[in-house]
Amino acid sequence: MTVDELTKGDKGDLKIAGHRGEYPENTIISFEQAINNGCSVIETDLHITKDNEIVITHDINTLRTYGFNYQVIDESYDTTLSKLRTKLKPHCQMPTFKDVLQWCFEKNKECQVKLMLDIKRDNDPKLIVDLILENLSNVGPFGPDSDSNGNLNGNLNYWKDKIMFGIWDSSFYDSRMESFEIVVIVIDDLLCEGIVNSILQKGGRVDYISIIAIMIHIPNKIKNLINYCRDNDFKIWFWTINNKVDLKLAKDYCNYDESALLSGIVTDDPAMITSDVEPVLSLNYHVRLFFTKKFYQGFVYLLQNKYNVTPIIAVLRRIGGDTIPAVTVTPVSIGYGVISPLHIKDGSLVYTKNGSLYTPLTYNFPLIESEYFLNKNKKLLSKEQNYKLISLGSINNKWTVEEYDQFTTIIDNIRFINSVVGLVIHDFNGLEINLPYLKSALRDMKDYLIKNKMRNIPIGFQFNSSVNKDHLHYLSCNSKRVFDFIYHDDKMILNPLTNIECPVDLKISTKFLPVTPRSSRCDCIMSVLKCMVDSSNQVQDSKSIELIDQICSLVQCNSIKDDLIKGQYGLFSSCSNLQKLSMVLNLYYTMNISNNSSSSASSLTLDSKYCDWNGVAKLTNFEYSVEHVQKLFDFNGLSCKQEIEDDWNHHYIGKSVNDVDSDDIIGCVLF
């Protein structure tokens, strides 16, 4: 078999993406050699450094490739990472993304070269896209471009057919990617549809599905995924194929000679893949395949360990290497008695002499709004030595996955800004119905700091008007996670309430809180829906809410609804409105189908009669059992069974509102 037979079909050339190659991986010289060996695409890995430089390296740690034990996110490129050289000859420098763009720009003067960006999951989703677009704007034929918001002009327009965004889950999708090709990278067939649907329901687009190559040797999985791609017009990439046997299998599964379904492969060995070497089934091949398949079920666990094996080190640093002077304030009264002097040391935390957190009324700190912080001035703020507070955002009668992601993104970005002395959550409306969501947001952010081994940054509330005493008592009672301060008139006021009984005059329940929002939980349930929103219809948020209310007048929607008076909160109430609309469409559909068949999820048959709603809904091609999806693991090491611990039929099989059943309400006990 010749190289032409392997890399060409009736529908066009198979694209070969160089991943590593004959020279040290992720270096300019290895990319150059990959092009010389016949590659037309360079697949490369992106990480953000401490000084917000995007560097090209596969691992979060430099030990394997560069011989020194540095965490990429903890180090500056200019002062540390740029000085490293690869362990392998010819001992190359770690390139920046800008370096690679400049190389690609020059190379495209000779031949067509594309970049497939593997955006690693340990990056901050919004920040990495900001920095990618900034770099794309500043490299190209037009010189530095003033617009880095994704508008197609100047250099961004030049790069639109030369850049492919590779993302691992829906949280990394950004609407500014729309003008570029989008690749969803998958390690299993079952969750693929849920991730893709989540992107589509955000108004996004998916062009390619990039499939881990071991699935070629698991027939039921690869057939399911290829059929899904074919039915939805997604082109396929395989990663990483390093021998001719696997290449032939990939082509055979995709019917390559008669179909354009297979777009390309990623390889560590482009020279071998593009050579005239015949496919050989050796003993070594069979042994490697046996062990790879044997441990495939543990792959997600291994991936999780790879990205999280080294804990985040919460070291208190001095800004710019200079010592920040300690600040001392004399004792003052704030209406709750006299508190002892404030002391801030080296830009770390705010302490009293006995170690408790506080700030006296007379000490003022500026509040930096979340949008300003995220979009414009993080670099500038990290260099300033004045103490400040950062706003996480507002809570307005809900606590959703989107808000959780925004809040945690801000926390991730202040990791090295030790002049931040507090985080502020804004109470948008001051109403009693907002209190459970405020308290849940504070609980989850404090848990996030602990889970990620970050410094114990004080978290408080800002209210639009004078705060009700019962509201303050509610926010402080029956919980280990209580607010540290109130921010008012540019001042931090210590929360003096400890061991407080919950107020009895509130209408809302004081025993339960909403569950912690998790996008992976939403993705799990989305993966089993038989009826859902047709992504080709651009359903507006207001239309979603209207339809949800209409459908929920017919079918029980306890899974997505909150009852604050009873303290009953839907397990999926934090999902997006489009996701919740899909869930209630499925509840209505399965309610009607199950009335004519068995009531188990696995036995339902497809019938479009109850899945239309004037073209809003459509039937899915889902063919997997709930039991299979429950075994899948997300990147936090939790299975879908752990994400949704109770009977899935409660959230999947609809029941009439006339049926009396409250078992499918999930609440979170305060602790």
Coordinates of C-alpha atoms in Angstrom, one line a residue, residues 316-584:
L316 CA 2.1 34.5 49.9
R317 CA 4.2 36.5 47.5
R318 CA 5.5 40.0 47.5
I319 CA 4.3 42.1 44.6
G320 CA 7.1 42.7 42.1
G321 CA 9.7 41.3 44.6
D322 CA 9.2 44.4 46.9
T323 CA 8.0 44.1 50.4
I324 CA 4.6 45.7 51.0
P325 CA 4.7 47.6 54.3
A326 CA 2.6 46.3 57.1
V327 CA -0.5 48.4 57.8
T328 CA -1.7 49.0 61.4
V329 CA -5.0 50.7 62.4
T330 CA -5.9 51.8 65.9
P331 CA -8.9 50.2 67.7
V332 CA -12.3 51.6 66.8
S333 CA -16.0 50.9 67.6
I334 CA -18.3 49.8 64.8
G335 CA -21.5 49.5 66.9
Y336 CA -20.8 46.0 68.1
G337 CA -18.0 46.8 70.5
V338 CA -14.3 47.6 70.2
I339 CA -12.1 45.4 67.9
S340 CA -8.4 45.1 68.1
P341 CA -5.9 46.6 65.7
L342 CA -5.8 45.7 62.0
H343 CA -2.6 44.3 60.6
I344 CA -1.8 43.5 57.0
K345 CA 1.5 41.8 56.3
D346 CA 3.2 41.4 52.9
G347 CA -0.1 41.8 51.1
S348 CA -1.6 38.6 52.6
L349 CA -4.7 38.3 54.7
V350 CA -6.4 40.6 57.2
Y351 CA -6.0 39.4 60.7
T352 CA -6.5 40.5 64.3
K353 CA -4.0 39.5 66.9
N354 CA -6.0 36.4 67.7
G355 CA -6.2 35.4 64.1
S356 CA -9.8 36.2 63.3
L357 CA -10.6 38.1 60.1
Y358 CA -11.9 41.7 60.3
T359 CA -11.6 45.2 59.0
P360 CA -12.5 48.3 61.0
L361 CA -15.0 50.8 59.7
T362 CA -12.3 53.5 59.3
Y363 CA -10.2 51.5 56.9
N364 CA -11.3 52.1 53.2
F365 CA -10.7 49.7 50.3
P366 CA -11.7 50.3 46.7
L367 CA -14.0 47.8 45.0
I368 CA -13.0 46.6 41.5
E369 CA -16.0 45.5 39.5
S370 CA -15.9 42.0 38.0
E371 CA -16.4 43.0 34.4
Y372 CA -13.6 45.6 34.7
F373 CA -11.3 43.0 36.3
L374 CA -11.9 40.2 33.8
N375 CA -11.9 42.2 30.6
K376 CA -9.3 44.9 30.9
N377 CA -7.0 45.4 33.7
K378 CA -5.9 42.1 35.4
K379 CA -2.2 42.7 34.5
L380 CA -2.3 46.3 35.8
L381 CA -4.1 45.3 39.0
S382 CA -1.6 42.6 39.7
K383 CA 1.2 45.2 39.7
E384 CA -0.5 47.7 41.9
Q385 CA 0.4 47.5 45.6
N386 CA -2.6 49.2 47.0
Y387 CA -5.1 46.9 48.8
K388 CA -8.4 46.3 47.1
L389 CA -11.5 44.2 46.9
I390 CA -12.8 42.4 43.9
S391 CA -16.5 42.0 43.0
L392 CA -17.5 38.5 42.0
G393 CA -20.8 39.6 40.6
S394 CA -24.5 39.9 41.5
I395 CA -27.0 37.3 42.7
N396 CA -30.5 37.9 41.4
N397 CA -32.9 35.1 42.5
K398 CA -30.8 32.4 41.0
W399 CA -27.5 30.6 41.4
T400 CA -26.5 29.0 38.1
V401 CA -23.7 27.2 36.3
E402 CA -23.0 30.4 34.4
E403 CA -22.6 32.5 37.5
Y404 CA -20.6 29.8 39.3
D405 CA -18.2 29.7 36.3
Q406 CA -17.9 33.5 36.4
F407 CA -17.2 33.6 40.1
T408 CA -14.6 30.8 40.1
T409 CA -12.9 32.4 37.0
I410 CA -12.4 35.6 39.0
I411 CA -11.0 33.6 42.0
D412 CA -8.6 31.7 39.7
N413 CA -7.4 35.0 38.3
I414 CA -6.6 36.6 41.6
R415 CA -4.4 33.7 42.8
F416 CA -1.3 35.8 42.5
I417 CA -2.7 39.2 43.4
N418 CA -2.0 39.2 47.1
S419 CA -3.1 42.8 47.5
V420 CA -6.7 41.5 47.2
V421 CA -8.1 41.6 50.8
G422 CA -11.6 40.4 50.0
L423 CA -14.2 39.2 47.6
V424 CA -17.7 40.8 47.4
I425 CA -21.0 39.2 46.3
H426 CA -23.6 41.8 45.4
D427 CA -27.2 41.3 46.6
F428 CA -29.1 42.6 43.5
N429 CA -32.5 43.2 44.9
G430 CA -32.5 42.9 48.7
L431 CA -35.5 40.5 48.7
E432 CA -36.0 37.6 51.0
I433 CA -36.3 35.2 48.0
N434 CA -32.7 36.1 47.0
L435 CA -31.2 34.9 50.4
P436 CA -30.8 31.2 49.7
Y437 CA -28.9 31.9 46.5
L438 CA -26.7 34.4 48.2
K439 CA -25.9 31.9 50.9
S440 CA -25.3 29.1 48.4
A441 CA -22.9 31.3 46.4
L442 CA -20.9 32.2 49.5
R443 CA -20.8 28.5 50.6
D444 CA -19.6 27.3 47.2
M445 CA -16.9 30.0 46.8
K446 CA -15.5 29.2 50.3
D447 CA -15.5 25.5 49.4
Y448 CA -13.8 26.3 46.1
L449 CA -11.0 28.1 47.9
I450 CA -10.5 25.2 50.2
K451 CA -10.7 22.5 47.5
N452 CA -8.1 24.3 45.4
K453 CA -5.8 24.9 48.4
M454 CA -5.9 28.7 47.9
R455 CA -5.4 31.3 50.6
N456 CA -8.4 32.0 52.8
I457 CA -9.6 35.2 51.2
P458 CA -12.4 36.9 53.1
I459 CA -15.8 36.9 51.3
G460 CA -18.6 39.3 52.1
F461 CA -21.8 40.9 50.8
Q462 CA -22.8 44.2 49.4
F463 CA -26.4 45.3 49.7
N464 CA -28.2 48.0 47.7
S465 CA -29.9 49.4 50.7
S466 CA -30.1 49.0 54.5
V467 CA -30.1 45.3 55.3
N468 CA -32.8 43.6 57.3
K469 CA -31.6 42.1 60.7
D470 CA -33.4 38.8 60.0
H471 CA -31.7 38.6 56.6
L472 CA -28.3 39.0 58.3
H473 CA -29.2 36.3 60.8
Y474 CA -30.3 34.0 58.1
L475 CA -27.0 34.5 56.2
S476 CA -25.1 33.6 59.3
C477 CA -27.1 30.7 60.9
N478 CA -26.7 27.0 60.7
S479 CA -23.6 27.0 58.5
K480 CA -19.9 26.6 58.8
R481 CA -19.5 28.9 55.8
V482 CA -20.5 32.4 57.0
F483 CA -19.8 35.7 55.4
D484 CA -16.8 37.6 56.8
F485 CA -17.9 41.2 56.2
I486 CA -20.4 43.7 54.8
Y487 CA -19.0 46.1 52.2
H488 CA -20.7 49.5 52.6
D489 CA -19.6 53.1 51.6
D490 CA -16.1 51.8 50.5
K491 CA -15.6 50.2 53.9
M492 CA -15.4 46.6 55.2
I493 CA -17.5 46.0 58.3
L494 CA -16.9 42.8 60.2
N495 CA -19.7 40.2 60.5
P496 CA -20.1 40.1 64.3
L497 CA -22.7 37.3 64.2
T498 CA -21.6 33.9 65.4
N499 CA -23.6 30.9 66.7
I500 CA -26.8 32.7 65.6
E501 CA -30.2 30.9 65.6
C502 CA -32.0 31.1 62.3
P503 CA -34.9 33.6 62.3
V504 CA -38.4 32.2 62.6
D505 CA -40.3 35.1 60.9
L506 CA -39.0 34.4 57.4
K507 CA -41.3 32.9 54.8
I508 CA -38.5 30.9 53.2
S509 CA -37.2 27.6 54.7
T510 CA -34.0 28.0 56.7
K511 CA -33.1 24.3 56.6
F512 CA -32.0 23.7 53.0
L513 CA -30.0 25.4 50.3
P514 CA -29.8 24.9 46.5
V515 CA -27.2 22.4 45.4
T516 CA -23.8 23.5 44.0
P517 CA -24.1 24.2 40.3
R518 CA -22.1 21.8 38.1
S519 CA -22.0 21.9 34.3
S520 CA -21.0 18.3 34.2
R521 CA -24.2 17.3 36.0
C522 CA -26.2 19.1 33.3
D523 CA -24.1 17.4 30.6
C524 CA -24.9 14.0 32.1
I525 CA -28.6 14.4 31.9
M526 CA -28.4 16.0 28.5
S527 CA -26.7 12.9 27.2
V528 CA -29.8 10.7 27.8
L529 CA -32.6 13.0 26.6
K530 CA -34.7 11.6 23.8
C531 CA -36.5 14.9 23.0
M532 CA -34.8 18.2 23.2
V533 CA -34.5 21.7 21.8
D534 CA -33.7 21.7 18.1
S535 CA -30.4 23.6 18.0
S536 CA -31.1 24.8 14.4
N537 CA -33.8 27.0 15.9
Q538 CA -32.4 30.0 17.7
V539 CA -34.7 29.9 20.8
Q540 CA -34.4 33.1 22.8
D541 CA -34.1 33.1 26.6
S542 CA -37.5 34.7 27.1
K543 CA -39.1 32.2 24.8
S544 CA -37.4 29.4 26.8
I545 CA -38.8 30.6 30.0
E546 CA -42.3 31.0 28.5
L547 CA -42.2 27.5 27.1
I548 CA -40.9 26.1 30.4
D549 CA -43.8 27.6 32.3
Q550 CA -46.3 26.3 29.7
I551 CA -45.0 22.8 29.7
C552 CA -44.6 22.7 33.5
S553 CA -48.4 23.4 33.8
L554 CA -48.8 19.9 32.3
V555 CA -45.9 17.9 33.7
Q556 CA -44.1 17.9 37.0
C557 CA -40.9 20.0 36.8
N558 CA -39.5 19.4 40.3
S559 CA -36.1 18.7 38.8
I560 CA -35.6 22.2 37.5
K561 CA -37.9 24.2 39.8
D562 CA -37.1 25.7 43.3
D563 CA -39.7 26.0 46.1
L564 CA -38.1 28.4 48.6
I565 CA -40.9 28.1 51.1
K566 CA -40.6 24.3 51.4
G567 CA -36.8 24.4 51.0
Q568 CA -37.0 22.1 48.0
Y569 CA -34.6 22.8 45.2
G570 CA -34.4 21.1 41.8
L571 CA -31.2 19.2 41.0
F572 CA -31.0 20.9 37.6
S573 CA -32.4 24.4 38.5
S574 CA -28.8 25.8 38.0
C575 CA -28.6 24.6 34.4
S576 CA -29.1 27.1 31.5
N577 CA -32.6 27.9 30.4
L578 CA -32.1 26.1 27.1
Q579 CA -30.9 23.0 28.9
K580 CA -33.9 23.2 31.3
L581 CA -36.2 23.6 28.3
S582 CA -34.8 20.5 26.8
M583 CA -35.3 18.7 30.1
V584 CA -39.0 19.6 30.4

